[in-house]
Amino acid sequence: MSDRPLYSVKMRASRDGAHISGAERIVAGKAAPETAAALVRRAMAHPKGTPDSISLKVVETSGILHIPALPVSTEVAATPEDGLAVAESLLRKAGIARASEIVAMLKGSRPMRGAMLVDADSLVRLEPDHERGVRATCMDAAGAQGRLPPTAKNHYAEAIVLASKVAAAPGIVAEICISDDPDYVTGYVASPGIGYRRITRMKEPGDPHGGRIFICRGISSSPDETIRFLEETPVLVEGATPLSGVGDSCWRDSIDSELKTMRGRGLWRSTRVLGGLPGTVASLAGRNVAVLSSNGYLGLAEDARVRRAAADAAMQYGAGTAGARLTTGTFPIHAELEERLAEFFGAEAALSFATGYMANVGAISAIAGKGDLILSDELNHASIIDGCRLSGADVSVYRHCDMGDLRGKLSQAGGYRRRLVVSDGVFSMDGDLAPLPELIALCREYGAISYIDDAHAVGVVGHGGRGLAEHFGCDRADITIGTLSKSLGSEGGFVCASRRVIDYLVNRSRPFIFSTAPSPTAVAAAIAALQILEDEPWRVGKLRGNVEFFTASLARRGIPAGTDSAIVPLILGDEKIAAEASARLMERNFMIPAIRYPTVPMGAARLRVAVSAAHGRDMLAAAAEAIADVLAAMR
Ligand SMILES: *Cc1c(COP(=O)(O)O)cnc(C)c1O
């Protein structure tokens, strides 16, 4: 069969008479059978449910109109409220004065299969059947006619094709759309003048409601021609290229089903866009919230001296290093940072990494390998676990902070080249401390290497913020790693150890060798922060005072809470309860996250408060009160 004539293949799926999904293609005759089969497969797997009826229509088409695709651009919205505000301003830009009323019409609309056809100025609905609406059909992307049909929906390409046809219809001035697919939160505003503007978030994931309005002018008395064009004129849209990686593949369904399972279990997570400087108050979708979850324990990320050092370094050394440390990426400030870190932590030498995560992965996987044994605390940070996995060494997990268990495991671990005992210093989800003196003594007794991750201890634990060794007044572990990204307010990680170990890492640590050197801005900010920590050790004392004030405020309200660091966990157990408590606190403008599986074990979900030296006592007292209220109301 030749490429001509073309056929329109339309699919509509429903259950109990209610519409579930629909799609169409315009394809060459030889592709029609497979296209029909693919559309049926797609209907059967639709996230809104399995249909009890699928109708297929295959019709020869002629007189096809070719039109160009609207130009595409993306507007980032953090929340559905943001997204709707963006949509409103875009409609205004498209010349529609009553934009806010149109957005309200869309939000208030009942589910319908087609679109509303609304006059831009009178807001009168012009479609003859308000239940059915107007449907834009008979269209496809040009160039797809000989290709194999897609097995899954590509929202992006299909929406551009539809919007381009709609924008070309007589009298249409704009369109606004929110998808009714519960998994698809992106919507758009389109018009001939401003093009196709994707808006990244128009509703919450899982919300099955959507809607579509075609906005027109000057056709109130005779909308028939416009409706006929939308519903009947076959159109091929030129240049509607699909967004790569979106849909059109056999693996989309398996990803969707995992995401759906997570949502069902209260494990769904997404990023939140915060405005303002890092610190104790952030602006979130236009309101100010108190932040009680930042790792910036000393308020240094927002300190003007630290920011100035970063800005100056960018001007002096450049924005990036454009090379790995062993090639062209080592600048004078890298050497200075490492010397200062070694001095501050009382080590022979130090090595910096781009992040604390990379420091753990890079140091553990270099020190331990096949033929070695790593003994790892069961609550160690994910970056330690990943380092252990990558190393290829045998890994033995001992009970949390249980030195008896560690001794038992060490005493049975003969025949290994190296034995490495790895522990968080401050445990990041519980706030407790590793028993460093006992751990070091055991390592010496059994000839093992001791390795401590002081990420949450730097700037927090010990009189001068030098970590666990200072706190306990004992020797340092053989290897201490830390991060520049938490209390030091910058970004990066480091390893402190003997010169021998550091030389070994320079030659063996793959994240050090094969990744670009830390940026001058991050390095200079870390140096400045370290200087402040040295010059102003009272910050550490102020932090400790704030922690004590906060836990005492909770205790007064009957909530037992304790910590050896700045992390205060309030363990609630159930994942959904923790998520609900966090959401209620957010309603009261306190940002306190629910920590859930996989960060902590299943059934150990919690609220996790991080106290900062920058918090005012008023804010801490108000937070304790809000937590007590929310937990009491949920009991
Ligand atoms: C945060 C953290 C890290 C990772 O540090 P980044 O600089 O954020 O990559 C490593 N270990 C522990 C214990 C941490 O809490």
Coordinates of N, CA and C and ligand atoms in Angstrom, one line a residue, residues 295 355-358 360 381 383-384 424 426 428 453 455-456 481 483-486 492-493, ligand 1:
N295 N 20.1 22.7 57.2 CA 21.4 22.2 57.8 C 22.3 23.4 58.0
T355 N 31.4 17.4 46.9 CA 30.3 17.3 47.9 C 30.7 16.3 49.0
G356 N 30.0 16.3 50.1 CA 30.3 15.3 51.2 C 29.9 13.9 50.7
Y357 N 28.9 13.8 49.9 CA 28.5 12.5 49.3 C 29.7 11.9 48.5
M358 N 30.3 12.8 47.7 CA 31.5 12.3 46.9 C 32.7 12.0 47.8
N360 N 32.5 10.6 50.8 CA 32.3 9.3 51.4 C 32.5 8.2 50.3
H381 N 24.7 7.1 57.0 CA 24.2 7.9 55.9 C 24.3 7.1 54.5
S383 N 25.3 8.0 51.7 CA 26.5 8.1 51.0 C 27.6 7.1 51.5
I384 N 27.5 6.7 52.8 CA 28.4 5.7 53.3 C 28.0 4.4 52.7
D424 N 28.7 7.3 61.1 CA 28.4 8.7 61.2 C 28.9 9.2 62.6
V426 N 27.6 12.4 64.1 CA 26.2 12.6 64.5 C 25.4 11.9 63.5
S428 N 22.4 11.4 61.2 CA 21.7 12.5 60.6 C 20.2 12.5 60.8
D453 N 32.2 10.0 59.9 CA 31.6 11.0 59.1 C 31.1 12.1 60.0
A455 N 29.7 15.0 59.2 CA 29.0 16.0 58.4 C 28.1 16.9 59.3
H456 N 27.3 16.3 60.2 CA 26.4 17.1 61.1 C 27.1 17.5 62.4
I481 N 35.7 12.4 57.7 CA 35.2 13.1 56.6 C 34.2 14.1 57.1
T483 N 31.5 17.8 55.7 CA 31.0 18.5 54.5 C 31.2 20.0 54.8
L484 N 31.3 20.7 53.7 CA 31.3 22.2 53.7 C 29.9 22.7 53.5
S485 N 29.0 21.8 53.3 CA 27.6 22.2 52.8 C 26.6 22.4 53.9
K486 N 27.0 22.1 55.1 CA 26.0 22.3 56.2 C 26.3 23.5 57.0
G492 N 30.5 21.3 49.3 CA 31.7 20.5 49.1 C 31.9 19.6 50.3
G493 N 32.9 18.7 50.1 CA 33.2 17.7 51.2 C 34.7 17.7 51.4
Ligands
LIG1 C1 24.7 15.5 54.4 C2 25.5 14.4 54.6 C3 26.5 13.9 53.7 C4 26.6 14.5 52.3 O1 27.1 15.8 52.3 P1 26.8 16.8 51.0 O2 27.9 17.8 51.1 O3 25.5 17.3 51.2 O4 26.9 15.9 49.8 C5 27.3 12.9 54.1 N1 27.2 12.3 55.3 C6 26.3 12.7 56.2 C7 26.2 12.0 57.5 C8 25.4 13.7 55.9 O5 24.4 14.0 56.7

